[in-house]
GROMACS .gro file of C-alpha atoms in nm:
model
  244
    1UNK     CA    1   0.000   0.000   0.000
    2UNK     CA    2   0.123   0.335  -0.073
    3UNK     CA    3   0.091   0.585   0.219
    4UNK     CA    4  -0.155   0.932   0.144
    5UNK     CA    5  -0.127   1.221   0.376
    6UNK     CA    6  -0.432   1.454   0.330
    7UNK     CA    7  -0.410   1.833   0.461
    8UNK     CA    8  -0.692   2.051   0.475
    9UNK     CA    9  -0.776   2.324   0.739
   10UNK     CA   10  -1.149   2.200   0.736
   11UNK     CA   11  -1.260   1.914   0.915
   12UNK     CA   12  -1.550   1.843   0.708
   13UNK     CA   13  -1.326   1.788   0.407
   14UNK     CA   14  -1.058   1.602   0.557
   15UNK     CA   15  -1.353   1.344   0.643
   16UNK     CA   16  -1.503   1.398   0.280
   17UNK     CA   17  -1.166   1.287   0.126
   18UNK     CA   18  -1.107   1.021   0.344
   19UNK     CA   19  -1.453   0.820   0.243
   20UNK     CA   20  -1.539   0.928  -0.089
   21UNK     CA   21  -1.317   0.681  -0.264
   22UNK     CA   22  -1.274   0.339  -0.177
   23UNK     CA   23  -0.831   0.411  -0.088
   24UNK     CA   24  -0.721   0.043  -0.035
   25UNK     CA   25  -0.887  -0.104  -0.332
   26UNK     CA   26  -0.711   0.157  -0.540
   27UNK     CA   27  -0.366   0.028  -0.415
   28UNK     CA   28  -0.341   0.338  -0.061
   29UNK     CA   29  -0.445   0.388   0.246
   30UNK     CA   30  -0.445   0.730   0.451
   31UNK     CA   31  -0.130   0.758   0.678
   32UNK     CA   32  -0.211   1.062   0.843
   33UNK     CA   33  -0.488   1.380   0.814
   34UNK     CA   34  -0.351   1.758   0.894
   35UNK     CA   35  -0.510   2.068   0.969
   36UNK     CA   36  -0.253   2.282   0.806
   37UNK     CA   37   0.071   2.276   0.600
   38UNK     CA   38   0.285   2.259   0.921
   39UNK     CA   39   0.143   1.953   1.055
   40UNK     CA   40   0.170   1.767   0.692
   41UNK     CA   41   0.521   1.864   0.685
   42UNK     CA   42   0.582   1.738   0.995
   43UNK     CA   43   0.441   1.376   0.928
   44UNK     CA   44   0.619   1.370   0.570
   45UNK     CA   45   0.901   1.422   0.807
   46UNK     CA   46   0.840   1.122   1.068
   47UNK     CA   47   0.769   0.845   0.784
   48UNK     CA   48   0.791   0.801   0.434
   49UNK     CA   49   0.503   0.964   0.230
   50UNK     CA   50   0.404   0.880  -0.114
   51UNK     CA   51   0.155   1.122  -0.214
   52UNK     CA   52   0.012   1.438  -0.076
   53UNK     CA   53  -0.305   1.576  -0.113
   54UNK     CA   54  -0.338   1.914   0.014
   55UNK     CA   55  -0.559   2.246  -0.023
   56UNK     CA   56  -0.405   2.538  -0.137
   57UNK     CA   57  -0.548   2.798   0.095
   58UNK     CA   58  -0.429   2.702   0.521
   59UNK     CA   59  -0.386   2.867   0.750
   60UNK     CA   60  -0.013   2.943   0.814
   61UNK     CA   61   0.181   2.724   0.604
   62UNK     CA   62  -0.082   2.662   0.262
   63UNK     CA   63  -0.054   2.421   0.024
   64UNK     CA   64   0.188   2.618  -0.256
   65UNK     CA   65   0.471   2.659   0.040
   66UNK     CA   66   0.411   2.333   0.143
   67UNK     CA   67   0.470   2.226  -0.220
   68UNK     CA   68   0.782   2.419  -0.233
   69UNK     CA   69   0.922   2.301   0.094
   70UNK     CA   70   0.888   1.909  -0.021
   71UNK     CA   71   1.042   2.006  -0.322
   72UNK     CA   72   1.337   2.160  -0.157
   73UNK     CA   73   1.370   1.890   0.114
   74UNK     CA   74   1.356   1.668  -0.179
   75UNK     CA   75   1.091   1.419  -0.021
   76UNK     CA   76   0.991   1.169  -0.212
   77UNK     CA   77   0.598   1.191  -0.265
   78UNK     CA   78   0.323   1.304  -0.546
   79UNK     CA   79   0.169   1.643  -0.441
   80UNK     CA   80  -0.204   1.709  -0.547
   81UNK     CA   81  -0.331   2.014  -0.467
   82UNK     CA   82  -0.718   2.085  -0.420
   83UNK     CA   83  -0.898   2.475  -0.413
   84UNK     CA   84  -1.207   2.639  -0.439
   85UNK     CA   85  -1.075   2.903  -0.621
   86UNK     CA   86  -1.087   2.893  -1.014
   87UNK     CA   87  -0.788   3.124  -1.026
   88UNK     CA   88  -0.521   3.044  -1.306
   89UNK     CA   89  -0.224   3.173  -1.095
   90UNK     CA   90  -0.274   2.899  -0.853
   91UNK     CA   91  -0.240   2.622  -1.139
   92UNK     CA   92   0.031   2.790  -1.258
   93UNK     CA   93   0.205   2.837  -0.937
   94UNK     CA   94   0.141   2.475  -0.867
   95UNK     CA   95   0.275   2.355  -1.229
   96UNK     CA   96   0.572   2.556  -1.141
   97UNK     CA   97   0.647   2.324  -0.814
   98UNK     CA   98   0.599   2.023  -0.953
   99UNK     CA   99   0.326   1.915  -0.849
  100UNK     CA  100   0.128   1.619  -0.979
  101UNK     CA  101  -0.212   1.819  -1.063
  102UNK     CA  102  -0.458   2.071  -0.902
  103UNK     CA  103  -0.817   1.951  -0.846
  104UNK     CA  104  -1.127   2.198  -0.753
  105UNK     CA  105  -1.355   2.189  -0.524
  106UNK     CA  106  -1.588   2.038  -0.461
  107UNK     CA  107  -1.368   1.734  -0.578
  108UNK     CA  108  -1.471   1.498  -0.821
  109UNK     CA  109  -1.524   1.101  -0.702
  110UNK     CA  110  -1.449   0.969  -1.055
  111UNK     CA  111  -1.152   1.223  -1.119
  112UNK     CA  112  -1.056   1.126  -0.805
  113UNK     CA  113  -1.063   0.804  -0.847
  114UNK     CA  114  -0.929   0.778  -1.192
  115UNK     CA  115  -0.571   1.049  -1.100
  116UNK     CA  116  -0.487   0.798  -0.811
  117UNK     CA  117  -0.513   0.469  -1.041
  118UNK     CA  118  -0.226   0.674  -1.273
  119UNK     CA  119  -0.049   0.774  -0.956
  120UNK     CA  120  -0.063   0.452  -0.848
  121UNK     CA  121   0.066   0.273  -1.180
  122UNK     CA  122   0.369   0.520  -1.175
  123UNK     CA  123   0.461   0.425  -0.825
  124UNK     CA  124   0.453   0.075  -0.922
  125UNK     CA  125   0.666   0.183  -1.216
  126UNK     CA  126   0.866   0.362  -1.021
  127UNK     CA  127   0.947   0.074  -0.741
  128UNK     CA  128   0.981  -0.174  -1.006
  129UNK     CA  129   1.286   0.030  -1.157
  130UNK     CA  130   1.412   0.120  -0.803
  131UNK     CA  131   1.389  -0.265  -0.696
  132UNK     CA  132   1.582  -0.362  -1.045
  133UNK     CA  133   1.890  -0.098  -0.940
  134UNK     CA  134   1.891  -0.206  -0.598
  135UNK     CA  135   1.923  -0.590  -0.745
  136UNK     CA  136   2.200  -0.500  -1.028
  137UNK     CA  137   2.372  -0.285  -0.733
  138UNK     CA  138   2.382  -0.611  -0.526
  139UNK     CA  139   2.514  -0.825  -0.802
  140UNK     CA  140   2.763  -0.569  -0.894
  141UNK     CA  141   2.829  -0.627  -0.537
  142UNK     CA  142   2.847  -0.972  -0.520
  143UNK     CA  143   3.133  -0.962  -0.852
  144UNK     CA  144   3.333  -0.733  -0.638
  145UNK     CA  145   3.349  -0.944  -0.360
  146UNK     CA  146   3.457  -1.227  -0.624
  147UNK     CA  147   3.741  -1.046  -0.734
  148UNK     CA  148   3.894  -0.897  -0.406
  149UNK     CA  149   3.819  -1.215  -0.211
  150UNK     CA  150   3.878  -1.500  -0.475
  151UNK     CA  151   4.250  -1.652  -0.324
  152UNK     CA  152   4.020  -1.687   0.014
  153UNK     CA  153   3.786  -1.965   0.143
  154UNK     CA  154   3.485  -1.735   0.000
  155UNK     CA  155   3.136  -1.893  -0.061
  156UNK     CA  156   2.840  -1.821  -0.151
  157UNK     CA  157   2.683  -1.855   0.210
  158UNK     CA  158   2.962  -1.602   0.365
  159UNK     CA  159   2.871  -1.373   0.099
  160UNK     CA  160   2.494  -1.363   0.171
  161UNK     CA  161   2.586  -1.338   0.536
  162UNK     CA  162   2.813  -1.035   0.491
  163UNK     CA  163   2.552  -0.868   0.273
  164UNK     CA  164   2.274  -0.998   0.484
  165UNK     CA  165   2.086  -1.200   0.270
  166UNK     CA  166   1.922  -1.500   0.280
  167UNK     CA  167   2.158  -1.753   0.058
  168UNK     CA  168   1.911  -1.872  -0.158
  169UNK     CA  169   1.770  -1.572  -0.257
  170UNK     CA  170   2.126  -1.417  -0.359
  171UNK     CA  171   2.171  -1.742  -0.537
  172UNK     CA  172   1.898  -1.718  -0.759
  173UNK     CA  173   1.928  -1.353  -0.761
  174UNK     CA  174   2.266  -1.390  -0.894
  175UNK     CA  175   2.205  -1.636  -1.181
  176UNK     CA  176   1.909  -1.416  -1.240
  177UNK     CA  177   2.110  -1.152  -1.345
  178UNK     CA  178   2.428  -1.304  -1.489
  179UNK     CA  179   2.301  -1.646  -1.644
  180UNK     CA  180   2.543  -1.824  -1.369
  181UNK     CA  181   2.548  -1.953  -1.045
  182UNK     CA  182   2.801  -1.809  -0.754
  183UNK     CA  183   3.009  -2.066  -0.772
  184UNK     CA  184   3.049  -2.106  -1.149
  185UNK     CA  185   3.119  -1.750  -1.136
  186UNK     CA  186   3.386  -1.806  -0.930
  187UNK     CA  187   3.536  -2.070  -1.077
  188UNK     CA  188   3.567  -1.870  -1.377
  189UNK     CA  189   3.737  -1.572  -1.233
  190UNK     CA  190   3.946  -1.815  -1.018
  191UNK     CA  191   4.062  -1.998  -1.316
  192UNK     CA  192   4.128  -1.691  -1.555
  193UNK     CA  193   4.355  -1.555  -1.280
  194UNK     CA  194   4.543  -1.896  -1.235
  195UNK     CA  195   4.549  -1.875  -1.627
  196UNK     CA  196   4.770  -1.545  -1.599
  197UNK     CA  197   5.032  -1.712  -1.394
  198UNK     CA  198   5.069  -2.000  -1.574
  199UNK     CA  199   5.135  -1.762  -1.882
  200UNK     CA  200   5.324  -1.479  -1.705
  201UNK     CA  201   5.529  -1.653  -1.463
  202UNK     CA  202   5.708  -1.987  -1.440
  203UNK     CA  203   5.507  -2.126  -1.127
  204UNK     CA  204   5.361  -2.454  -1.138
  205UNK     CA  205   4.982  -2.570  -1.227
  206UNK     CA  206   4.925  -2.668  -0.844
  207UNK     CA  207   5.079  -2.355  -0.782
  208UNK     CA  208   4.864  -2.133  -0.951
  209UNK     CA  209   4.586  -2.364  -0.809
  210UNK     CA  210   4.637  -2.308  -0.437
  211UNK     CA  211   4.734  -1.918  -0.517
  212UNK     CA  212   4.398  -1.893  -0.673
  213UNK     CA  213   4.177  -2.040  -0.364
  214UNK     CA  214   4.170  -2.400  -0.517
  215UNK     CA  215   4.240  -2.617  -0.213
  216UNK     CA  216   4.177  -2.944  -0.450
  217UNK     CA  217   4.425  -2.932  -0.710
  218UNK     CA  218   4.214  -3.204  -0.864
  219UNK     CA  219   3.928  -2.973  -0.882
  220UNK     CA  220   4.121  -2.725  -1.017
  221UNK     CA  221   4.289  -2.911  -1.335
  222UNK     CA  222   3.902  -3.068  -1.385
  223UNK     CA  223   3.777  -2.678  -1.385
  224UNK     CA  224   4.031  -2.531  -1.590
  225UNK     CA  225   3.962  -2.794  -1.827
  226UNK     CA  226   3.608  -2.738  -1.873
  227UNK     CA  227   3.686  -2.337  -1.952
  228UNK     CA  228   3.982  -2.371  -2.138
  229UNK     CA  229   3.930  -2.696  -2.314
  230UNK     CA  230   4.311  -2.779  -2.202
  231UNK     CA  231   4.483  -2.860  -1.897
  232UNK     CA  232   4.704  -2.649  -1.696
  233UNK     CA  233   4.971  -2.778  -1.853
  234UNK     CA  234   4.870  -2.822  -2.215
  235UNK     CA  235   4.742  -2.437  -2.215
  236UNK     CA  236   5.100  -2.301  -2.069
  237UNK     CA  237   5.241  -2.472  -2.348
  238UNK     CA  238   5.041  -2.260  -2.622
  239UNK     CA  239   4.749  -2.487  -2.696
  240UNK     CA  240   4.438  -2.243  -2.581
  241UNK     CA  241   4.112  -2.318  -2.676
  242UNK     CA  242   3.873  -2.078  -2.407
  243UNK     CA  243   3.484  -2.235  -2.372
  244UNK     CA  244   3.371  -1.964  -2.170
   0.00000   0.00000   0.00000
């Protein structure tokens, strides 16, 4: 549910708003009612607000300078302002502050109704992108952590602890994302690094194994097979035929 904070210096209409539409079914419910711009600003303040819906003319603090000070504090919620005045300044003023849109009263039920179903759908649109960040942010994560902590005894379990996730989640998150699991992921980086020292240095292929995090050297040569096509010692001779 997305959280609606409704501001209006008469009693009568803060009721009004809060009954004339059906909130929950249309995907809100009211977090808070305020008497003047001060009071909404405060509750935007406590806890996260989505939308606003606030007369223009309060006492004190109205609904324009309350508009302007959620721009400026950059809080993230939909303003909709309401008036009984059919002056053209207002809208503009309003337009000018970015807010959503400006309603008359008395306020319409059906054009009501039908501006929160689009606020609603951009919300959704909005959280859906947000979510999607947050998930390529934690894989991007994830890859770090790889590649700074690949020569260690790393796993996908300590991982999801450090980042605290549930396991299984980041796991399927993960392949999600990049088409492999952690630990094939791993392997990969493990055994392109080994790769490098087997062609850059004169170390051995159990060597590069155990400087690479590969406690079975077994593992390892079966691995580096699979990616290179080769073993450890077939590809530092020249014969290099990458799968993956």
């Amino acid at each position: 549910m997305y959280r609606v904070v409704i501001a209006d210096d008469e009693r009568a209409i803060r009721t009004g708003l809060q009954i004339v539409v059906d909130w929950n079914r249309l995907g809100f419910e009211i977090a808070g009612c305020a008497q003047n711009g001060e009071e909404a600003l405060q509750m935007m303040l406590r806890q996260k607000i989505d939308v606003l819906l606030a007369d223009i003319r309060m006492p004190g603090l109205d609904g324009l300078q309350l508009a302007k000070k959620v721009q400026e504090l950059e809080l993230p919620a939909e303003i909709v302002l309401i008036s009984g005045y059919r002056d053209f300044e207002y809208a503009r003023q309003a337009v000018s502050l970015g807010v959503r849109d400006y309603l008359l009263k008395p306020v319409d039920e059906v054009a009501l109704q039908e501006l929160f179903r689009r606020i609603c759908a951009d919300l959704d649109e909005r959280s859906q992108a947000e979510t999607g960040q947050q998930e390529r942010l934690l894989v991007s994560q994830v890859r770090s952590m790889i590649a700074e902590q690949y020569q260690q005894d790393i796993s996908l379990k300590s991982v999801a602890e450090r980042l605290n996730y549930n396991p299984a989640y980041l796991g399927r998150l993960f392949r999600n994302e990049t088409g492999n699991s952690f630990r094939d992921e791993l392997n990969v980086f493990r055994v392109r690094q080994a790769a490098k020292l087997l062609q850059e240095s004169h170390i051995r292929a159990y060597e590069a194994a155990e400087r690479v995090g590969y406690r079975d050297v077994n593992y390892f040569y079966r691995v580096f097979r699979e990616i290179y096509g080769v073993s450890p010692g077939e590809y530092k001779t020249g014969q290099r035929t990458e799968k993956i």
